[in-house]
Short mmCIF file of C-alpha atoms in Angstrom, two decimals:
data_model
loop_
_atom_site.label_atom_id
_atom_site.label_comp_id
_atom_site.label_asym_id
_atom_site.label_seq_id
_atom_site.Cartn_x
_atom_site.Cartn_y
_atom_site.Cartn_z
CA MET A 141 -29.89 -41.14 -134.86
CA GLU A 142 -29.02 -44.79 -134.47
CA LYS A 143 -31.53 -47.07 -136.11
CA LYS A 144 -32.93 -49.63 -133.73
CA ASN A 145 -33.01 -53.32 -134.46
CA MET A 146 -36.66 -54.40 -134.78
CA THR A 147 -35.96 -57.86 -133.32
CA ARG A 148 -37.24 -58.09 -129.75
CA ILE A 149 -34.27 -58.21 -127.41
CA SER A 150 -33.91 -60.99 -124.84
CA THR A 151 -30.62 -60.00 -123.18
CA ILE A 152 -29.14 -56.80 -121.78
CA HIS A 153 -25.45 -55.86 -121.97
CA LEU A 154 -24.49 -53.79 -118.91
CA LEU A 155 -21.30 -51.85 -119.60
CA GLY A 156 -20.68 -51.05 -115.93
CA PHE A 157 -17.87 -48.62 -115.09
CA GLN A 158 -15.44 -49.72 -117.83
CA THR A 159 -12.70 -49.94 -115.20
CA PRO A 160 -9.07 -49.87 -116.44
CA GLU A 161 -7.29 -53.19 -116.03
CA ASN A 162 -4.65 -51.82 -113.64
CA VAL A 163 -7.23 -50.75 -111.03
CA LYS A 164 -9.92 -53.34 -111.66
CA LEU A 165 -9.09 -55.51 -108.64
CA LEU A 166 -8.80 -52.47 -106.38
CA VAL A 167 -12.27 -51.21 -107.43
CA PHE A 168 -13.66 -54.73 -107.01
CA PHE A 169 -12.37 -55.03 -103.43
CA ILE A 170 -13.63 -51.52 -102.58
CA PHE A 171 -17.15 -52.46 -103.70
CA LEU A 172 -16.88 -55.82 -101.95
CA LEU A 173 -15.84 -54.06 -98.73
CA LEU A 174 -18.74 -51.59 -99.06
CA TYR A 175 -21.18 -54.48 -99.55
CA CYS A 176 -19.85 -56.40 -96.53
CA VAL A 177 -19.91 -53.30 -94.29
CA THR A 178 -23.44 -52.47 -95.46
CA LEU A 179 -24.69 -55.97 -94.69
CA CYS A 180 -22.96 -56.12 -91.30
CA GLY A 181 -24.10 -52.65 -90.22
CA ASN A 182 -27.75 -53.18 -91.13
CA LEU A 183 -27.84 -56.75 -89.80
CA LEU A 184 -26.40 -55.43 -86.54
CA ILE A 185 -29.27 -52.93 -86.21
CA ILE A 186 -31.85 -55.66 -86.93
CA THR A 187 -30.18 -57.92 -84.37
CA LEU A 188 -30.03 -55.23 -81.68
CA VAL A 189 -33.68 -54.26 -82.16
CA SER A 190 -34.78 -57.91 -82.18
CA TYR A 191 -32.97 -58.98 -79.01
CA SER A 192 -32.77 -55.83 -76.87
CA LYS A 193 -35.73 -55.26 -74.54
CA THR A 194 -34.98 -51.53 -74.43
CA LEU A 195 -35.35 -51.14 -78.23
CA GLN A 196 -38.94 -52.29 -78.66
CA SER A 197 -40.47 -48.85 -79.22
CA PRO A 198 -42.01 -48.03 -82.64
CA MET A 199 -39.04 -45.82 -83.59
CA TYR A 200 -36.64 -48.76 -83.40
CA ILE A 201 -39.04 -51.17 -85.09
CA PHE A 202 -39.23 -48.72 -88.00
CA LEU A 203 -35.45 -48.43 -87.94
CA SER A 204 -35.05 -52.21 -88.23
CA GLN A 205 -37.35 -52.16 -91.27
CA LEU A 206 -35.26 -49.40 -92.84
CA ALA A 207 -32.18 -51.57 -92.26
CA MET A 208 -33.93 -54.51 -93.92
CA SER A 209 -34.79 -52.34 -96.92
CA ASP A 210 -31.16 -51.21 -97.17
CA ILE A 211 -30.05 -54.85 -97.20
CA VAL A 212 -32.48 -55.64 -100.03
CA LEU A 213 -31.29 -52.61 -102.02
CA ALA A 214 -27.59 -53.37 -101.52
CA THR A 215 -28.07 -57.06 -102.39
CA ASP A 216 -30.06 -56.13 -105.48
CA ILE A 217 -27.38 -53.75 -106.81
CA LEU A 218 -23.91 -54.58 -105.48
CA PRO A 219 -23.39 -58.29 -106.39
CA ASN A 220 -24.08 -57.55 -110.04
CA THR A 221 -21.96 -54.37 -109.79
CA LEU A 222 -19.05 -56.53 -108.60
CA ARG A 223 -19.56 -58.66 -111.67
CA THR A 224 -19.58 -55.66 -114.01
CA VAL A 225 -16.30 -54.46 -112.49
CA LEU A 226 -14.54 -57.73 -113.28
CA VAL A 227 -16.25 -58.27 -116.64
CA ASN A 228 -16.83 -54.95 -118.36
CA ASP A 229 -19.56 -56.30 -120.64
CA THR A 230 -21.97 -58.18 -118.36
CA ILE A 231 -24.91 -59.96 -119.95
CA LEU A 232 -28.26 -60.22 -118.16
CA SER A 233 -31.50 -61.72 -119.37
CA PHE A 234 -34.20 -59.13 -119.93
CA SER A 235 -36.31 -60.68 -117.16
CA ASP A 236 -33.36 -60.45 -114.73
CA CYS A 237 -32.95 -56.80 -115.66
CA LEU A 238 -36.62 -56.09 -114.94
CA SER A 239 -36.35 -58.01 -111.65
CA GLN A 240 -33.41 -55.86 -110.58
CA PHE A 241 -35.34 -52.72 -111.48
CA TYR A 242 -38.37 -54.04 -109.56
CA PHE A 243 -36.57 -54.53 -106.24
CA PHE A 244 -34.57 -51.31 -106.68
CA CYS A 245 -37.69 -49.22 -107.26
CA ALA A 246 -39.68 -51.01 -104.53
CA THR A 247 -37.04 -50.27 -101.89
CA LEU A 248 -36.87 -46.61 -102.90
CA ILE A 249 -40.64 -46.23 -102.54
CA PHE A 250 -40.60 -48.16 -99.26
CA ASP A 251 -37.86 -45.91 -97.88
CA SER A 252 -39.85 -42.83 -98.81
CA LEU A 253 -43.02 -44.17 -97.15
CA LEU A 254 -41.17 -45.41 -94.07
CA LEU A 255 -39.33 -42.11 -93.55
CA THR A 256 -42.73 -40.42 -93.72
CA VAL A 257 -44.12 -42.79 -91.09
CA MET A 258 -41.04 -42.21 -88.91
CA SER A 259 -41.54 -38.44 -89.12
CA TYR A 260 -45.17 -38.94 -88.04
CA ASP A 261 -43.93 -41.08 -85.15
CA ARG A 262 -41.54 -38.30 -84.04
CA TYR A 263 -44.33 -35.73 -84.43
CA LEU A 264 -46.60 -37.73 -82.10
CA ALA A 265 -43.81 -38.38 -79.60
CA ILE A 266 -42.76 -34.72 -79.35
CA CYS A 267 -45.92 -32.75 -80.10
CA LYS A 268 -48.58 -35.14 -78.74
CA PRO A 269 -46.74 -37.01 -75.95
CA LEU A 270 -49.91 -37.75 -73.93
CA HIS A 271 -51.55 -39.47 -76.90
CA TYR A 272 -48.41 -41.15 -78.26
CA CYS A 273 -48.74 -44.56 -76.58
CA LEU A 274 -52.46 -44.67 -77.36
CA ILE A 275 -52.05 -43.89 -81.07
CA MET A 276 -48.65 -45.42 -81.91
CA ASN A 277 -49.20 -48.77 -80.20
CA HIS A 278 -47.66 -52.08 -81.32
CA HIS A 279 -50.63 -52.96 -83.54
CA CYS A 280 -50.56 -49.58 -85.29
CA CYS A 281 -46.80 -49.83 -85.73
CA CYS A 282 -46.99 -53.27 -87.37
CA THR A 283 -49.93 -52.20 -89.53
CA LEU A 284 -48.01 -49.18 -90.85
CA VAL A 285 -44.99 -51.36 -91.68
CA ILE A 286 -47.15 -53.88 -93.56
CA ILE A 287 -48.88 -51.07 -95.48
CA CYS A 288 -45.52 -49.57 -96.49
CA TRP A 289 -44.15 -52.91 -97.74
CA SER A 290 -47.41 -53.84 -99.51
CA LEU A 291 -47.86 -50.46 -101.22
CA SER A 292 -44.26 -50.48 -102.39
CA PHE A 293 -44.18 -53.94 -103.91
CA LEU A 294 -47.70 -53.88 -105.37
CA THR A 295 -47.27 -50.43 -106.94
CA VAL A 296 -43.93 -51.31 -108.51
CA LEU A 297 -45.30 -54.68 -109.67
CA MET A 298 -48.01 -52.94 -111.70
CA HIS A 299 -45.47 -50.46 -113.02
CA THR A 300 -43.03 -53.22 -114.00
CA LEU A 301 -45.75 -55.24 -115.74
CA ILE A 302 -46.59 -52.20 -117.86
CA ILE A 303 -42.91 -51.81 -118.80
CA ALA A 304 -42.74 -55.51 -119.69
CA GLN A 305 -45.55 -55.01 -122.21
CA LEU A 306 -43.50 -52.50 -124.21
CA GLN A 307 -41.64 -53.49 -127.35
CA PHE A 308 -37.89 -53.52 -126.81
CA CYS A 309 -36.06 -53.67 -130.10
CA GLY A 310 -32.57 -52.58 -129.18
CA PRO A 311 -29.81 -51.89 -129.24
CA ASN A 312 -29.52 -53.96 -126.07
CA ILE A 313 -26.52 -52.09 -124.64
CA VAL A 314 -27.02 -50.22 -121.34
CA ASP A 315 -24.24 -47.84 -120.32
CA HIS A 316 -24.89 -48.24 -116.60
CA PHE A 317 -24.00 -50.56 -113.72
CA PHE A 318 -27.61 -51.58 -113.00
CA CYS A 319 -31.01 -51.58 -114.70
CA ASP A 320 -32.39 -48.13 -113.92
CA LEU A 321 -35.59 -46.80 -115.49
CA ASP A 322 -34.16 -44.36 -118.04
CA PRO A 323 -31.64 -46.82 -119.54
CA ILE A 324 -34.41 -49.43 -119.87
CA LEU A 325 -36.85 -47.04 -121.57
CA LYS A 326 -34.17 -45.95 -124.04
CA LEU A 327 -34.21 -49.50 -125.40
CA SER A 328 -37.93 -49.36 -126.16
CA CYS A 329 -39.33 -48.67 -129.61
CA SER A 330 -42.89 -48.26 -128.22
CA ASP A 331 -44.64 -45.03 -127.39
CA THR A 332 -43.79 -44.35 -123.75
CA ALA A 333 -45.91 -41.19 -123.34
CA PHE A 334 -48.46 -42.95 -121.11
CA LEU A 335 -45.66 -44.47 -119.05
CA GLN A 336 -44.04 -41.05 -118.57
CA ILE A 337 -47.35 -39.72 -117.21
CA GLU A 338 -47.54 -42.70 -114.85
CA ILE A 339 -43.96 -42.08 -113.69
CA THR A 340 -44.82 -38.44 -112.97
CA LEU A 341 -47.87 -39.46 -110.93
CA LEU A 342 -45.88 -42.04 -108.97
CA THR A 343 -43.17 -39.47 -108.28
CA VAL A 344 -45.75 -37.03 -106.92
CA LEU A 345 -47.48 -39.72 -104.81
CA PHE A 346 -44.41 -41.43 -103.38
CA ASP A 347 -41.74 -38.72 -103.37
CA VAL A 348 -43.20 -35.20 -103.48
CA ILE A 349 -46.17 -35.68 -101.14
CA PRO A 350 -44.15 -37.67 -98.54
CA PHE A 351 -41.40 -35.04 -98.69
CA ILE A 352 -43.93 -32.25 -98.05
CA PHE A 353 -45.41 -34.26 -95.16
CA VAL A 354 -41.96 -34.75 -93.64
CA VAL A 355 -41.10 -31.06 -93.99
CA VAL A 356 -44.39 -29.94 -92.42
CA SER A 357 -43.99 -32.46 -89.59
CA TYR A 358 -40.50 -31.23 -88.75
CA VAL A 359 -41.51 -27.58 -88.94
CA ILE A 360 -44.15 -28.32 -86.28
CA ILE A 361 -41.62 -30.39 -84.30
CA ILE A 362 -39.00 -27.63 -84.37
CA VAL A 363 -41.57 -25.01 -83.32
CA THR A 364 -42.59 -27.26 -80.43
CA ILE A 365 -38.97 -27.80 -79.39
CA LEU A 366 -38.28 -24.05 -79.43
CA LYS A 367 -41.11 -23.55 -76.93
CA ILE A 368 -39.30 -25.71 -74.36
CA PRO A 369 -37.81 -23.23 -71.83
CA SER A 370 -34.79 -25.34 -70.88
CA ILE A 371 -31.85 -25.47 -73.33
CA THR A 372 -30.93 -28.90 -71.97
CA GLY A 373 -34.52 -30.05 -72.54
CA ARG A 374 -34.42 -28.79 -76.13
CA LYS A 375 -31.22 -30.72 -76.82
CA GLN A 376 -32.60 -33.91 -75.29
CA VAL A 377 -35.82 -33.74 -77.28
CA PHE A 378 -34.10 -32.83 -80.55
CA SER A 379 -31.59 -35.67 -80.12
CA THR A 380 -34.47 -38.17 -80.41
CA CYS A 381 -35.15 -37.10 -84.01
CA SER A 382 -31.79 -35.76 -85.22
CA SER A 383 -30.69 -39.11 -86.67
CA HIS A 384 -33.93 -39.50 -88.61
CA LEU A 385 -33.72 -35.92 -89.86
CA THR A 386 -30.16 -36.58 -91.10
CA VAL A 387 -31.26 -39.73 -92.97
CA VAL A 388 -34.19 -37.83 -94.52
CA TYR A 389 -31.83 -35.09 -95.70
CA ILE A 390 -29.42 -37.62 -97.23
CA TYR A 391 -32.20 -39.67 -98.87
CA TYR A 392 -34.06 -36.80 -100.55
CA GLY A 393 -30.86 -34.85 -101.20
CA ASN A 394 -29.30 -37.75 -103.08
CA LEU A 395 -32.46 -38.41 -105.10
CA ALA A 396 -32.88 -34.75 -105.99
CA PHE A 397 -29.23 -34.41 -106.97
CA ALA A 398 -29.30 -37.57 -109.08
CA TYR A 399 -32.65 -37.10 -110.84
CA LEU A 400 -33.18 -33.34 -110.98
CA VAL A 401 -29.72 -32.47 -112.34
CA PRO A 402 -30.13 -32.45 -116.14
CA SER A 403 -28.57 -35.54 -117.70
CA GLU A 404 -28.15 -33.83 -121.05
CA GLY A 405 -24.48 -33.55 -121.85
CA GLN A 406 -23.34 -35.51 -118.81
CA LEU A 407 -20.64 -38.09 -119.27
CA GLY A 408 -21.77 -41.68 -118.69
CA ASN A 409 -19.57 -42.09 -115.64
CA VAL A 410 -21.00 -38.90 -114.07
CA THR A 411 -24.51 -40.40 -114.15
CA LYS A 412 -23.17 -43.65 -112.72
CA PHE A 413 -21.39 -41.95 -109.84
CA LEU A 414 -24.53 -39.94 -109.05
CA SER A 415 -26.47 -43.20 -108.94
CA LEU A 416 -23.94 -44.61 -106.48
CA SER A 417 -25.04 -42.00 -103.95
CA TYR A 418 -28.44 -43.60 -103.33
CA THR A 419 -27.79 -47.22 -104.34
CA VAL A 420 -24.54 -47.79 -102.44
CA VAL A 421 -23.70 -44.86 -100.14
CA THR A 422 -27.12 -44.41 -98.48
CA PRO A 423 -27.52 -48.06 -97.34
CA LEU A 424 -23.94 -47.89 -96.06
CA ILE A 425 -24.20 -44.74 -93.95
CA ASN A 426 -27.73 -45.17 -92.53
CA PRO A 427 -26.64 -47.63 -89.80
CA VAL A 428 -23.56 -45.50 -89.12
CA ILE A 429 -25.70 -42.42 -88.52
CA TYR A 430 -28.07 -44.20 -86.15
CA THR A 431 -25.43 -46.10 -84.16
CA LEU A 432 -23.22 -43.04 -83.71
CA ARG A 433 -25.98 -40.54 -82.87
CA ASN A 434 -28.35 -42.67 -80.80
CA LYS A 435 -27.54 -43.31 -77.12
CA ASP A 436 -29.97 -46.24 -76.77
CA LEU A 437 -28.45 -48.05 -79.74
CA LYS A 438 -24.91 -47.43 -78.51
CA LYS A 439 -25.86 -48.74 -75.07
CA ALA A 440 -27.53 -51.83 -76.58
CA LEU A 441 -24.48 -52.37 -78.78
CA ASN A 442 -22.15 -52.26 -75.75
CA ILE A 443 -24.30 -54.80 -73.91
CA PHE A 444 -24.45 -57.02 -76.99
CA LEU A 445 -20.68 -56.92 -77.50
CA THR A 446 -20.06 -57.59 -73.79
CA ASN A 447 -22.36 -60.62 -73.82
CA PHE A 448 -20.81 -61.82 -77.07
CA CYS A 449 -17.30 -61.58 -75.67
CA MET A 450 -18.37 -63.41 -72.50
CA CYS A 451 -19.87 -66.23 -74.58
CA ILE A 452 -16.62 -66.58 -76.53
CA ALA A 453 -14.57 -66.54 -73.32
CA PHE A 454 -16.60 -69.37 -71.82
#
């Protein structure tokens, strides 16, 4: 076992993907394109929801917040990833590394909470339609969004402060393209048993319990939809939650695949590519799923593009 340097480390060396020189520029432009498309797609959703009078329902307000979270996640991960592609050994200060971990973890928790709230919104809309407007009013919608953001950032802040109190004595080399939890803890020479218990509790509170809530909600929703006598009616009702259900499947599927697959014996690049699924791919495809599968968004997009083209013409 490699003996750790007992000097407290102040910088982190991210190894990134160790891209061969002959494809380095190609990989860089691919990641740059993914970042630009992610920003444009999510900004488009925020713009449509903000300016379209037909997209002021709670479902679309929640969707705009999901888009904002995806922008934060992509901006937290991808710019530094672009740097690691060009410079294989990227140096970050330890505080910058913890900051990247903080925003990464906060957005993951926020996404989990928001997807749970969105499933509750769909449950009310489909199973309790007479009470929907009374319960899920504008005040309730805004309150739920604020609670999700506050819980996410405050919880991760406490968690990050605990990590910052650990002794990190090296080596300061992280074989990853961003500062994830496991690579950071591997640098610590402190006892992390208490922290592992805390991580387990946070996983149960912000991943397992929300996932169970979402599953139960959609079981009730599906049972309710199946009771609708008209096939056309079933399709219309199910179409209002199909996009959200797809995003839920992708979100929890990617997390489960990345974190539940044993890392023992995996090559470094395998772990990195698994991490790409929820740090890069998910923020990219979320706006694609909603804009392609939602008639209201497609209609608002057509109106927006028409007005935009008319403004340019005049």
